[in-house]
mmCIF file with all atom_site columns, C-alpha atoms in Angstrom:
data_model
loop_
_atom_site.group_PDB
_atom_site.id
_atom_site.type_symbol
_atom_site.label_atom_id
_atom_site.label_alt_id
_atom_site.label_comp_id
_atom_site.label_asym_id
_atom_site.label_entity_id
_atom_site.label_seq_id
_atom_site.pdbx_PDB_ins_code
_atom_site.Cartn_x
_atom_site.Cartn_y
_atom_site.Cartn_z
_atom_site.occupancy
_atom_site.B_iso_or_equiv
_atom_site.pdbx_formal_charge
_atom_site.auth_seq_id
_atom_site.auth_comp_id
_atom_site.auth_asym_id
_atom_site.auth_atom_id
_atom_site.pdbx_PDB_model_num
ATOM 1   C CA . UNK W 1 1   ? -14.261 -188.706 174.311 1.00 0.00 ? 1   UNK W CA 1
ATOM 2   C CA . UNK W 1 2   ? -13.617 -188.490 170.588 1.00 0.00 ? 2   UNK W CA 1
ATOM 3   C CA . UNK W 1 3   ? -13.092 -192.114 170.307 1.00 0.00 ? 3   UNK W CA 1
ATOM 4   C CA . UNK W 1 4   ? -9.340  -191.259 168.677 1.00 0.00 ? 4   UNK W CA 1
ATOM 5   C CA . UNK W 1 5   ? -6.817  -192.685 170.010 1.00 0.00 ? 5   UNK W CA 1
ATOM 6   C CA . UNK W 1 6   ? -3.329  -192.088 170.736 1.00 0.00 ? 6   UNK W CA 1
ATOM 7   C CA . UNK W 1 7   ? -0.325  -194.179 172.160 1.00 0.00 ? 7   UNK W CA 1
ATOM 8   C CA . UNK W 1 8   ? 1.736   -193.468 174.100 1.00 0.00 ? 8   UNK W CA 1
ATOM 9   C CA . UNK W 1 9   ? 0.487   -190.693 176.230 1.00 0.00 ? 9   UNK W CA 1
ATOM 10  C CA . UNK W 1 10  ? 4.380   -189.247 176.780 1.00 0.00 ? 10  UNK W CA 1
ATOM 11  C CA . UNK W 1 11  ? 7.220   -189.887 174.874 1.00 0.00 ? 11  UNK W CA 1
ATOM 12  C CA . UNK W 1 12  ? 10.880  -188.984 176.531 1.00 0.00 ? 12  UNK W CA 1
ATOM 13  C CA . UNK W 1 13  ? 13.846  -189.558 174.014 1.00 0.00 ? 13  UNK W CA 1
ATOM 14  C CA . UNK W 1 14  ? 17.218  -188.618 173.411 1.00 0.00 ? 14  UNK W CA 1
ATOM 15  C CA . UNK W 1 15  ? 18.594  -186.625 170.221 1.00 0.00 ? 15  UNK W CA 1
ATOM 16  C CA . UNK W 1 16  ? 19.478  -188.425 167.746 1.00 0.00 ? 16  UNK W CA 1
ATOM 17  C CA . UNK W 1 17  ? 16.727  -190.879 168.369 1.00 0.00 ? 17  UNK W CA 1
ATOM 18  C CA . UNK W 1 18  ? 13.818  -191.900 166.274 1.00 0.00 ? 18  UNK W CA 1
ATOM 19  C CA . UNK W 1 19  ? 10.635  -192.823 167.715 1.00 0.00 ? 19  UNK W CA 1
ATOM 20  C CA . UNK W 1 20  ? 7.149   -194.203 166.609 1.00 0.00 ? 20  UNK W CA 1
ATOM 21  C CA . UNK W 1 21  ? 3.357   -192.221 167.463 1.00 0.00 ? 21  UNK W CA 1
ATOM 22  C CA . UNK W 1 22  ? 0.512   -194.653 167.155 1.00 0.00 ? 22  UNK W CA 1
ATOM 23  C CA . UNK W 1 23  ? -2.991  -193.468 166.508 1.00 0.00 ? 23  UNK W CA 1
ATOM 24  C CA . UNK W 1 24  ? -6.400  -195.441 165.511 1.00 0.00 ? 24  UNK W CA 1
ATOM 25  C CA . UNK W 1 25  ? -9.216  -192.851 164.201 1.00 0.00 ? 25  UNK W CA 1
ATOM 26  C CA . UNK W 1 26  ? -12.856 -192.902 165.335 1.00 0.00 ? 26  UNK W CA 1
ATOM 27  C CA . UNK W 1 27  ? -14.710 -196.301 164.120 1.00 0.00 ? 27  UNK W CA 1
ATOM 28  C CA . UNK W 1 28  ? -15.475 -195.701 160.479 1.00 0.00 ? 28  UNK W CA 1
ATOM 29  C CA . UNK W 1 29  ? -13.500 -192.876 159.961 1.00 0.00 ? 29  UNK W CA 1
ATOM 30  C CA . UNK W 1 30  ? -10.944 -192.953 156.319 1.00 0.00 ? 30  UNK W CA 1
ATOM 31  C CA . UNK W 1 31  ? -8.675  -189.443 156.577 1.00 0.00 ? 31  UNK W CA 1
ATOM 32  C CA . UNK W 1 32  ? -6.023  -189.516 159.230 1.00 0.00 ? 32  UNK W CA 1
ATOM 33  C CA . UNK W 1 33  ? -4.270  -186.474 160.092 1.00 0.00 ? 33  UNK W CA 1
ATOM 34  C CA . UNK W 1 34  ? -0.870  -185.505 161.691 1.00 0.00 ? 34  UNK W CA 1
ATOM 35  C CA . UNK W 1 35  ? -0.354  -181.903 163.622 1.00 0.00 ? 35  UNK W CA 1
ATOM 36  C CA . UNK W 1 36  ? 2.667   -181.019 166.160 1.00 0.00 ? 36  UNK W CA 1
ATOM 37  C CA . UNK W 1 37  ? 1.719   -178.263 168.907 1.00 0.00 ? 37  UNK W CA 1
ATOM 38  C CA . UNK W 1 38  ? 4.767   -176.316 170.157 1.00 0.00 ? 38  UNK W CA 1
ATOM 39  C CA . UNK W 1 39  ? 4.664   -173.247 171.945 1.00 0.00 ? 39  UNK W CA 1
ATOM 40  C CA . UNK W 1 40  ? 6.540   -171.370 169.452 1.00 0.00 ? 40  UNK W CA 1
ATOM 41  C CA . UNK W 1 41  ? 5.042   -172.671 166.277 1.00 0.00 ? 41  UNK W CA 1
ATOM 42  C CA . UNK W 1 42  ? 1.500   -173.032 167.673 1.00 0.00 ? 42  UNK W CA 1
ATOM 43  C CA . UNK W 1 43  ? -0.342  -175.976 166.128 1.00 0.00 ? 43  UNK W CA 1
ATOM 44  C CA . UNK W 1 44  ? 0.683   -176.805 162.350 1.00 0.00 ? 44  UNK W CA 1
ATOM 45  C CA . UNK W 1 45  ? -0.782  -179.411 159.663 1.00 0.00 ? 45  UNK W CA 1
ATOM 46  C CA . UNK W 1 46  ? 1.729   -181.980 159.007 1.00 0.00 ? 46  UNK W CA 1
ATOM 47  C CA . UNK W 1 47  ? 0.109   -184.499 157.260 1.00 0.00 ? 47  UNK W CA 1
ATOM 48  C CA . UNK W 1 48  ? -3.547  -186.005 156.055 1.00 0.00 ? 48  UNK W CA 1
ATOM 49  C CA . UNK W 1 49  ? -3.541  -190.002 154.701 1.00 0.00 ? 49  UNK W CA 1
ATOM 50  C CA . UNK W 1 50  ? -7.443  -191.010 153.425 1.00 0.00 ? 50  UNK W CA 1
ATOM 51  C CA . UNK W 1 51  ? -8.036  -194.774 153.388 1.00 0.00 ? 51  UNK W CA 1
ATOM 52  C CA . UNK W 1 52  ? -4.301  -195.798 153.116 1.00 0.00 ? 52  UNK W CA 1
ATOM 53  C CA . UNK W 1 53  ? -2.857  -193.022 150.918 1.00 0.00 ? 53  UNK W CA 1
ATOM 54  C CA . UNK W 1 54  ? -1.007  -190.079 151.402 1.00 0.00 ? 54  UNK W CA 1
ATOM 55  C CA . UNK W 1 55  ? -3.662  -186.687 150.851 1.00 0.00 ? 55  UNK W CA 1
ATOM 56  C CA . UNK W 1 56  ? -1.813  -183.894 151.850 1.00 0.00 ? 56  UNK W CA 1
ATOM 57  C CA . UNK W 1 57  ? 0.941   -182.547 152.744 1.00 0.00 ? 57  UNK W CA 1
ATOM 58  C CA . UNK W 1 58  ? 2.161   -179.749 155.131 1.00 0.00 ? 58  UNK W CA 1
ATOM 59  C CA . UNK W 1 59  ? 4.982   -178.332 157.278 1.00 0.00 ? 59  UNK W CA 1
ATOM 60  C CA . UNK W 1 60  ? 6.474   -181.767 157.612 1.00 0.00 ? 60  UNK W CA 1
ATOM 61  C CA . UNK W 1 61  ? 9.757   -182.040 157.878 1.00 0.00 ? 61  UNK W CA 1
ATOM 62  C CA . UNK W 1 62  ? 11.993  -184.528 155.685 1.00 0.00 ? 62  UNK W CA 1
ATOM 63  C CA . UNK W 1 63  ? 13.030  -186.735 158.857 1.00 0.00 ? 63  UNK W CA 1
ATOM 64  C CA . UNK W 1 64  ? 9.178   -187.184 159.254 1.00 0.00 ? 64  UNK W CA 1
ATOM 65  C CA . UNK W 1 65  ? 7.178   -190.077 158.123 1.00 0.00 ? 65  UNK W CA 1
ATOM 66  C CA . UNK W 1 66  ? 4.060   -191.243 158.344 1.00 0.00 ? 66  UNK W CA 1
ATOM 67  C CA . UNK W 1 67  ? 2.018   -194.193 156.856 1.00 0.00 ? 67  UNK W CA 1
ATOM 68  C CA . UNK W 1 68  ? -1.640  -195.333 157.289 1.00 0.00 ? 68  UNK W CA 1
ATOM 69  C CA . UNK W 1 69  ? -1.986  -199.052 157.552 1.00 0.00 ? 69  UNK W CA 1
ATOM 70  C CA . UNK W 1 70  ? -5.171  -201.369 155.758 1.00 0.00 ? 70  UNK W CA 1
ATOM 71  C CA . UNK W 1 71  ? -7.092  -201.119 159.273 1.00 0.00 ? 71  UNK W CA 1
ATOM 72  C CA . UNK W 1 72  ? -6.625  -197.038 159.020 1.00 0.00 ? 72  UNK W CA 1
ATOM 73  C CA . UNK W 1 73  ? -4.893  -196.600 162.314 1.00 0.00 ? 73  UNK W CA 1
ATOM 74  C CA . UNK W 1 74  ? -1.634  -194.647 161.139 1.00 0.00 ? 74  UNK W CA 1
ATOM 75  C CA . UNK W 1 75  ? 1.759   -193.489 162.402 1.00 0.00 ? 75  UNK W CA 1
ATOM 76  C CA . UNK W 1 76  ? 4.001   -190.835 162.316 1.00 0.00 ? 76  UNK W CA 1
ATOM 77  C CA . UNK W 1 77  ? 7.922   -191.812 162.916 1.00 0.00 ? 77  UNK W CA 1
ATOM 78  C CA . UNK W 1 78  ? 9.660   -188.914 163.822 1.00 0.00 ? 78  UNK W CA 1
ATOM 79  C CA . UNK W 1 79  ? 14.097  -189.650 163.220 1.00 0.00 ? 79  UNK W CA 1
ATOM 80  C CA . UNK W 1 80  ? 17.421  -188.035 164.051 1.00 0.00 ? 80  UNK W CA 1
ATOM 81  C CA . UNK W 1 81  ? 15.320  -186.157 166.991 1.00 0.00 ? 81  UNK W CA 1
ATOM 82  C CA . UNK W 1 82  ? 16.188  -182.491 167.914 1.00 0.00 ? 82  UNK W CA 1
ATOM 83  C CA . UNK W 1 83  ? 15.613  -180.647 170.930 1.00 0.00 ? 83  UNK W CA 1
ATOM 84  C CA . UNK W 1 84  ? 13.358  -178.498 168.717 1.00 0.00 ? 84  UNK W CA 1
ATOM 85  C CA . UNK W 1 85  ? 10.988  -181.257 168.258 1.00 0.00 ? 85  UNK W CA 1
ATOM 86  C CA . UNK W 1 86  ? 9.645   -181.459 171.761 1.00 0.00 ? 86  UNK W CA 1
ATOM 87  C CA . UNK W 1 87  ? 6.171   -180.708 171.188 1.00 0.00 ? 87  UNK W CA 1
ATOM 88  C CA . UNK W 1 88  ? 2.298   -182.412 171.541 1.00 0.00 ? 88  UNK W CA 1
ATOM 89  C CA . UNK W 1 89  ? 1.835   -184.354 168.771 1.00 0.00 ? 89  UNK W CA 1
ATOM 90  C CA . UNK W 1 90  ? -1.973  -184.943 167.476 1.00 0.00 ? 90  UNK W CA 1
ATOM 91  C CA . UNK W 1 91  ? -3.815  -187.411 165.605 1.00 0.00 ? 91  UNK W CA 1
ATOM 92  C CA . UNK W 1 92  ? -7.226  -186.289 164.226 1.00 0.00 ? 92  UNK W CA 1
ATOM 93  C CA . UNK W 1 93  ? -9.361  -187.989 161.914 1.00 0.00 ? 93  UNK W CA 1
ATOM 94  C CA . UNK W 1 94  ? -12.850 -187.607 159.794 1.00 0.00 ? 94  UNK W CA 1
ATOM 95  C CA . UNK W 1 95  ? -14.883 -189.870 157.383 1.00 0.00 ? 95  UNK W CA 1
ATOM 96  C CA . UNK W 1 96  ? -14.381 -188.334 154.510 1.00 0.00 ? 96  UNK W CA 1
ATOM 97  C CA . UNK W 1 97  ? -11.033 -186.651 153.097 1.00 0.00 ? 97  UNK W CA 1
ATOM 98  C CA . UNK W 1 98  ? -12.416 -182.988 152.792 1.00 0.00 ? 98  UNK W CA 1
ATOM 99  C CA . UNK W 1 99  ? -14.927 -180.540 153.732 1.00 0.00 ? 99  UNK W CA 1
ATOM 100 C CA . UNK W 1 100 ? -15.295 -182.767 156.778 1.00 0.00 ? 100 UNK W CA 1
ATOM 101 C CA . UNK W 1 101 ? -14.549 -181.682 160.821 1.00 0.00 ? 101 UNK W CA 1
ATOM 102 C CA . UNK W 1 102 ? -11.954 -183.115 162.318 1.00 0.00 ? 102 UNK W CA 1
ATOM 103 C CA . UNK W 1 103 ? -11.760 -185.462 165.917 1.00 0.00 ? 103 UNK W CA 1
ATOM 104 C CA . UNK W 1 104 ? -8.304  -185.384 167.656 1.00 0.00 ? 104 UNK W CA 1
ATOM 105 C CA . UNK W 1 105 ? -6.703  -187.353 170.038 1.00 0.00 ? 105 UNK W CA 1
ATOM 106 C CA . UNK W 1 106 ? -5.595  -186.620 173.842 1.00 0.00 ? 106 UNK W CA 1
ATOM 107 C CA . UNK W 1 107 ? -1.897  -186.407 171.978 1.00 0.00 ? 107 UNK W CA 1
ATOM 108 C CA . UNK W 1 108 ? 1.359   -187.204 172.754 1.00 0.00 ? 108 UNK W CA 1
ATOM 109 C CA . UNK W 1 109 ? 3.991   -185.344 174.337 1.00 0.00 ? 109 UNK W CA 1
ATOM 110 C CA . UNK W 1 110 ? 7.380   -185.667 173.448 1.00 0.00 ? 110 UNK W CA 1
ATOM 111 C CA . UNK W 1 111 ? 10.120  -184.293 175.011 1.00 0.00 ? 111 UNK W CA 1
ATOM 112 C CA . UNK W 1 112 ? 13.377  -185.052 173.276 1.00 0.00 ? 112 UNK W CA 1
ATOM 113 C CA . UNK W 1 113 ? 16.349  -184.094 175.892 1.00 0.00 ? 113 UNK W CA 1
ATOM 114 C CA . UNK Z 2 1   ? -2.205  -165.810 152.196 1.00 0.00 ? 1   UNK Z CA 1
ATOM 115 C CA . UNK Z 2 2   ? -4.851  -167.863 154.831 1.00 0.00 ? 2   UNK Z CA 1
ATOM 116 C CA . UNK Z 2 3   ? -4.424  -167.090 158.112 1.00 0.00 ? 3   UNK Z CA 1
ATOM 117 C CA . UNK Z 2 4   ? -6.580  -167.511 161.651 1.00 0.00 ? 4   UNK Z CA 1
ATOM 118 C CA . UNK Z 2 5   ? -5.801  -164.418 163.999 1.00 0.00 ? 5   UNK Z CA 1
ATOM 119 C CA . UNK Z 2 6   ? -6.675  -164.321 167.230 1.00 0.00 ? 6   UNK Z CA 1
ATOM 120 C CA . UNK Z 2 7   ? -5.869  -160.946 168.953 1.00 0.00 ? 7   UNK Z CA 1
ATOM 121 C CA . UNK Z 2 8   ? -5.961  -161.891 172.310 1.00 0.00 ? 8   UNK Z CA 1
ATOM 122 C CA . UNK Z 2 9   ? -3.636  -164.066 173.476 1.00 0.00 ? 9   UNK Z CA 1
ATOM 123 C CA . UNK Z 2 10  ? -4.871  -164.119 177.528 1.00 0.00 ? 10  UNK Z CA 1
ATOM 124 C CA . UNK Z 2 11  ? -8.450  -162.771 178.646 1.00 0.00 ? 11  UNK Z CA 1
ATOM 125 C CA . UNK Z 2 12  ? -9.565  -163.010 182.428 1.00 0.00 ? 12  UNK Z CA 1
ATOM 126 C CA . UNK Z 2 13  ? -13.466 -162.775 183.005 1.00 0.00 ? 13  UNK Z CA 1
ATOM 127 C CA . UNK Z 2 14  ? -15.196 -162.988 186.187 1.00 0.00 ? 14  UNK Z CA 1
ATOM 128 C CA . UNK Z 2 15  ? -17.374 -166.153 186.474 1.00 0.00 ? 15  UNK Z CA 1
ATOM 129 C CA . UNK Z 2 16  ? -20.699 -165.212 185.317 1.00 0.00 ? 16  UNK Z CA 1
ATOM 130 C CA . UNK Z 2 17  ? -19.502 -162.222 183.336 1.00 0.00 ? 17  UNK Z CA 1
ATOM 131 C CA . UNK Z 2 18  ? -19.936 -162.711 179.527 1.00 0.00 ? 18  UNK Z CA 1
ATOM 132 C CA . UNK Z 2 19  ? -17.569 -163.951 177.514 1.00 0.00 ? 19  UNK Z CA 1
ATOM 133 C CA . UNK Z 2 20  ? -16.726 -162.456 173.576 1.00 0.00 ? 20  UNK Z CA 1
ATOM 134 C CA . UNK Z 2 21  ? -13.395 -164.218 171.704 1.00 0.00 ? 21  UNK Z CA 1
ATOM 135 C CA . UNK Z 2 22  ? -12.562 -162.319 168.943 1.00 0.00 ? 22  UNK Z CA 1
ATOM 136 C CA . UNK Z 2 23  ? -11.654 -164.888 165.724 1.00 0.00 ? 23  UNK Z CA 1
ATOM 137 C CA . UNK Z 2 24  ? -10.766 -162.949 161.878 1.00 0.00 ? 24  UNK Z CA 1
ATOM 138 C CA . UNK Z 2 25  ? -9.481  -165.114 158.713 1.00 0.00 ? 25  UNK Z CA 1
ATOM 139 C CA . UNK Z 2 26  ? -7.732  -164.457 155.940 1.00 0.00 ? 26  UNK Z CA 1
ATOM 140 C CA . UNK Z 2 27  ? -8.476  -166.126 152.685 1.00 0.00 ? 27  UNK Z CA 1
ATOM 141 C CA . UNK Z 2 28  ? -10.260 -166.024 148.891 1.00 0.00 ? 28  UNK Z CA 1
ATOM 142 C CA . UNK Z 2 29  ? -13.874 -167.022 149.603 1.00 0.00 ? 29  UNK Z CA 1
ATOM 143 C CA . UNK Z 2 30  ? -15.722 -168.145 152.926 1.00 0.00 ? 30  UNK Z CA 1
ATOM 144 C CA . UNK Z 2 31  ? -14.123 -171.331 154.498 1.00 0.00 ? 31  UNK Z CA 1
ATOM 145 C CA . UNK Z 2 32  ? -15.572 -173.751 156.505 1.00 0.00 ? 32  UNK Z CA 1
ATOM 146 C CA . UNK Z 2 33  ? -14.968 -172.358 160.431 1.00 0.00 ? 33  UNK Z CA 1
ATOM 147 C CA . UNK Z 2 34  ? -14.224 -174.123 163.803 1.00 0.00 ? 34  UNK Z CA 1
ATOM 148 C CA . UNK Z 2 35  ? -13.891 -173.126 167.522 1.00 0.00 ? 35  UNK Z CA 1
ATOM 149 C CA . UNK Z 2 36  ? -12.142 -175.881 169.392 1.00 0.00 ? 36  UNK Z CA 1
ATOM 150 C CA . UNK Z 2 37  ? -11.291 -175.771 172.842 1.00 0.00 ? 37  UNK Z CA 1
ATOM 151 C CA . UNK Z 2 38  ? -8.245  -177.251 174.372 1.00 0.00 ? 38  UNK Z CA 1
ATOM 152 C CA . UNK Z 2 39  ? -8.477  -177.615 178.667 1.00 0.00 ? 39  UNK Z CA 1
ATOM 153 C CA . UNK Z 2 40  ? -4.973  -178.055 180.364 1.00 0.00 ? 40  UNK Z CA 1
ATOM 154 C CA . UNK Z 2 41  ? -3.483  -181.750 179.528 1.00 0.00 ? 41  UNK Z CA 1
ATOM 155 C CA . UNK Z 2 42  ? -6.114  -182.362 177.011 1.00 0.00 ? 42  UNK Z CA 1
ATOM 156 C CA . UNK Z 2 43  ? -6.178  -182.784 173.180 1.00 0.00 ? 43  UNK Z CA 1
ATOM 157 C CA . UNK Z 2 44  ? -8.845  -180.749 171.176 1.00 0.00 ? 44  UNK Z CA 1
ATOM 158 C CA . UNK Z 2 45  ? -12.617 -180.351 171.511 1.00 0.00 ? 45  UNK Z CA 1
ATOM 159 C CA . UNK Z 2 46  ? -14.635 -179.030 169.177 1.00 0.00 ? 46  UNK Z CA 1
ATOM 160 C CA . UNK Z 2 47  ? -17.525 -176.678 170.842 1.00 0.00 ? 47  UNK Z CA 1
ATOM 161 C CA . UNK Z 2 48  ? -18.668 -175.763 166.902 1.00 0.00 ? 48  UNK Z CA 1
ATOM 162 C CA . UNK Z 2 49  ? -18.400 -175.082 163.217 1.00 0.00 ? 49  UNK Z CA 1
ATOM 163 C CA . UNK Z 2 50  ? -19.775 -173.032 160.344 1.00 0.00 ? 50  UNK Z CA 1
ATOM 164 C CA . UNK Z 2 51  ? -20.000 -174.366 157.009 1.00 0.00 ? 51  UNK Z CA 1
ATOM 165 C CA . UNK Z 2 52  ? -23.137 -172.769 155.554 1.00 0.00 ? 52  UNK Z CA 1
ATOM 166 C CA . UNK Z 2 53  ? -26.481 -171.045 156.230 1.00 0.00 ? 53  UNK Z CA 1
ATOM 167 C CA . UNK Z 2 54  ? -27.365 -169.285 159.367 1.00 0.00 ? 54  UNK Z CA 1
ATOM 168 C CA . UNK Z 2 55  ? -24.287 -167.211 160.448 1.00 0.00 ? 55  UNK Z CA 1
ATOM 169 C CA . UNK Z 2 56  ? -25.164 -167.554 163.956 1.00 0.00 ? 56  UNK Z CA 1
ATOM 170 C CA . UNK Z 2 57  ? -24.095 -170.875 165.069 1.00 0.00 ? 57  UNK Z CA 1
ATOM 171 C CA . UNK Z 2 58  ? -24.678 -173.151 168.736 1.00 0.00 ? 58  UNK Z CA 1
ATOM 172 C CA . UNK Z 2 59  ? -22.494 -174.926 169.759 1.00 0.00 ? 59  UNK Z CA 1
ATOM 173 C CA . UNK Z 2 60  ? -21.648 -177.206 173.233 1.00 0.00 ? 60  UNK Z CA 1
ATOM 174 C CA . UNK Z 2 61  ? -21.388 -175.640 176.878 1.00 0.00 ? 61  UNK Z CA 1
ATOM 175 C CA . UNK Z 2 62  ? -23.563 -172.694 175.903 1.00 0.00 ? 62  UNK Z CA 1
ATOM 176 C CA . UNK Z 2 63  ? -21.339 -171.350 173.159 1.00 0.00 ? 63  UNK Z CA 1
ATOM 177 C CA . UNK Z 2 64  ? -22.215 -169.423 170.203 1.00 0.00 ? 64  UNK Z CA 1
ATOM 178 C CA . UNK Z 2 65  ? -20.538 -168.091 167.497 1.00 0.00 ? 65  UNK Z CA 1
ATOM 179 C CA . UNK Z 2 66  ? -21.302 -165.492 164.711 1.00 0.00 ? 66  UNK Z CA 1
ATOM 180 C CA . UNK Z 2 67  ? -20.154 -165.264 161.258 1.00 0.00 ? 67  UNK Z CA 1
ATOM 181 C CA . UNK Z 2 68  ? -19.572 -162.602 159.970 1.00 0.00 ? 68  UNK Z CA 1
ATOM 182 C CA . UNK Z 2 69  ? -18.663 -162.132 155.950 1.00 0.00 ? 69  UNK Z CA 1
ATOM 183 C CA . UNK Z 2 70  ? -17.949 -158.582 155.706 1.00 0.00 ? 70  UNK Z CA 1
ATOM 184 C CA . UNK Z 2 71  ? -15.405 -158.469 158.778 1.00 0.00 ? 71  UNK Z CA 1
ATOM 185 C CA . UNK Z 2 72  ? -13.997 -161.942 158.029 1.00 0.00 ? 72  UNK Z CA 1
ATOM 186 C CA . UNK Z 2 73  ? -14.780 -162.535 161.879 1.00 0.00 ? 73  UNK Z CA 1
ATOM 187 C CA . UNK Z 2 74  ? -16.119 -166.115 163.258 1.00 0.00 ? 74  UNK Z CA 1
ATOM 188 C CA . UNK Z 2 75  ? -16.172 -164.500 167.201 1.00 0.00 ? 75  UNK Z CA 1
ATOM 189 C CA . UNK Z 2 76  ? -17.089 -167.005 169.902 1.00 0.00 ? 76  UNK Z CA 1
ATOM 190 C CA . UNK Z 2 77  ? -19.750 -165.724 172.472 1.00 0.00 ? 77  UNK Z CA 1
ATOM 191 C CA . UNK Z 2 78  ? -20.851 -166.989 175.286 1.00 0.00 ? 78  UNK Z CA 1
ATOM 192 C CA . UNK Z 2 79  ? -23.375 -165.533 178.170 1.00 0.00 ? 79  UNK Z CA 1
ATOM 193 C CA . UNK Z 2 80  ? -22.279 -166.646 181.760 1.00 0.00 ? 80  UNK Z CA 1
ATOM 194 C CA . UNK Z 2 81  ? -18.994 -167.948 181.956 1.00 0.00 ? 81  UNK Z CA 1
ATOM 195 C CA . UNK Z 2 82  ? -18.465 -170.983 184.482 1.00 0.00 ? 82  UNK Z CA 1
ATOM 196 C CA . UNK Z 2 83  ? -15.081 -171.760 186.050 1.00 0.00 ? 83  UNK Z CA 1
ATOM 197 C CA . UNK Z 2 84  ? -14.645 -175.098 184.066 1.00 0.00 ? 84  UNK Z CA 1
ATOM 198 C CA . UNK Z 2 85  ? -14.540 -172.858 180.776 1.00 0.00 ? 85  UNK Z CA 1
ATOM 199 C CA . UNK Z 2 86  ? -10.952 -171.790 182.029 1.00 0.00 ? 86  UNK Z CA 1
ATOM 200 C CA . UNK Z 2 87  ? -9.083  -173.401 178.654 1.00 0.00 ? 87  UNK Z CA 1
ATOM 201 C CA . UNK Z 2 88  ? -7.434  -172.319 175.597 1.00 0.00 ? 88  UNK Z CA 1
ATOM 202 C CA . UNK Z 2 89  ? -9.654  -171.749 172.812 1.00 0.00 ? 89  UNK Z CA 1
ATOM 203 C CA . UNK Z 2 90  ? -8.611  -171.773 168.997 1.00 0.00 ? 90  UNK Z CA 1
ATOM 204 C CA . UNK Z 2 91  ? -9.799  -170.589 166.442 1.00 0.00 ? 91  UNK Z CA 1
ATOM 205 C CA . UNK Z 2 92  ? -9.246  -172.431 162.777 1.00 0.00 ? 92  UNK Z CA 1
ATOM 206 C CA . UNK Z 2 93  ? -10.609 -172.830 159.228 1.00 0.00 ? 93  UNK Z CA 1
ATOM 207 C CA . UNK Z 2 94  ? -10.935 -174.968 156.645 1.00 0.00 ? 94  UNK Z CA 1
ATOM 208 C CA . UNK Z 2 95  ? -9.521  -174.186 153.491 1.00 0.00 ? 95  UNK Z CA 1
ATOM 209 C CA . UNK Z 2 96  ? -12.326 -175.986 150.800 1.00 0.00 ? 96  UNK Z CA 1
ATOM 210 C CA . UNK Z 2 97  ? -10.324 -176.599 147.600 1.00 0.00 ? 97  UNK Z CA 1
ATOM 211 C CA . UNK Z 2 98  ? -7.573  -178.602 146.096 1.00 0.00 ? 98  UNK Z CA 1
ATOM 212 C CA . UNK Z 2 99  ? -9.630  -181.370 148.004 1.00 0.00 ? 99  UNK Z CA 1
ATOM 213 C CA . UNK Z 2 100 ? -8.307  -181.849 151.209 1.00 0.00 ? 100 UNK Z CA 1
ATOM 214 C CA . UNK Z 2 101 ? -8.740  -181.023 154.448 1.00 0.00 ? 101 UNK Z CA 1
ATOM 215 C CA . UNK Z 2 102 ? -6.303  -178.771 156.094 1.00 0.00 ? 102 UNK Z CA 1
ATOM 216 C CA . UNK Z 2 103 ? -7.123  -177.062 159.284 1.00 0.00 ? 103 UNK Z CA 1
ATOM 217 C CA . UNK Z 2 104 ? -5.291  -173.857 159.608 1.00 0.00 ? 104 UNK Z CA 1
ATOM 218 C CA . UNK Z 2 105 ? -5.560  -172.882 163.276 1.00 0.00 ? 105 UNK Z CA 1
ATOM 219 C CA . UNK Z 2 106 ? -5.084  -169.472 164.974 1.00 0.00 ? 106 UNK Z CA 1
ATOM 220 C CA . UNK Z 2 107 ? -2.409  -168.839 168.096 1.00 0.00 ? 107 UNK Z CA 1
ATOM 221 C CA . UNK Z 2 108 ? -5.195  -169.922 170.611 1.00 0.00 ? 108 UNK Z CA 1
ATOM 222 C CA . UNK Z 2 109 ? -6.558  -167.245 173.425 1.00 0.00 ? 109 UNK Z CA 1
ATOM 223 C CA . UNK Z 2 110 ? -5.797  -168.460 176.970 1.00 0.00 ? 110 UNK Z CA 1
ATOM 224 C CA . UNK Z 2 111 ? -8.899  -168.032 178.823 1.00 0.00 ? 111 UNK Z CA 1
ATOM 225 C CA . UNK Z 2 112 ? -8.947  -167.339 182.574 1.00 0.00 ? 112 UNK Z CA 1
ATOM 226 C CA . UNK Z 2 113 ? -12.084 -167.114 185.057 1.00 0.00 ? 113 UNK Z CA 1
ATOM 227 C CA . UNK Z 2 114 ? -11.824 -165.475 188.273 1.00 0.00 ? 114 UNK Z CA 1
ATOM 228 C CA . UNK Z 2 115 ? -14.523 -166.489 191.505 1.00 0.00 ? 115 UNK Z CA 1
#
């Protein structure tokens, strides 16, 4: 158990809908990361937050957004969902903003029908 | 371009046999290197990491990896594989520049273990 929690574990929704994925980092970790794992793209970095502020952006679509709250939990919002958004979404956390190992949560499996 | 290559998509070994999973990276300097393991339906668990110093690093579950700068490689090894090692293994690196912490992953190697 990494100490990173993600909810929900599974999510099934329809095209065009909007969903919110939630992540709680390890106790004391200030940095949260979101990754997408799909069969065709592999594991891809989406976005990083550090102590409430966006730190780095990766291959995140404009339909996706994230935020980190004062209690350090983070939410990833996915809107106007398409079939291709079906994937496993991982959250990870680390103590610092950089040069740090990351600890991963169990993931949320999103299925868009 | 920054990238990680894991040349073997699938590997099958017999229980008790030795294992080596290959990883090559492309980066202009020495990155921070990691191996993660993903069991079916599970998240990613950190096996080991290399930041600096001794190029042979020990990890959990009896795994070790060796960093070879001249070959831009960070291969994972285990002397005797157990059936519970069947999983997918990801090599990743962190480019320590720009003040952020993006992990770049390889495509993964799926390991099957025969009894």
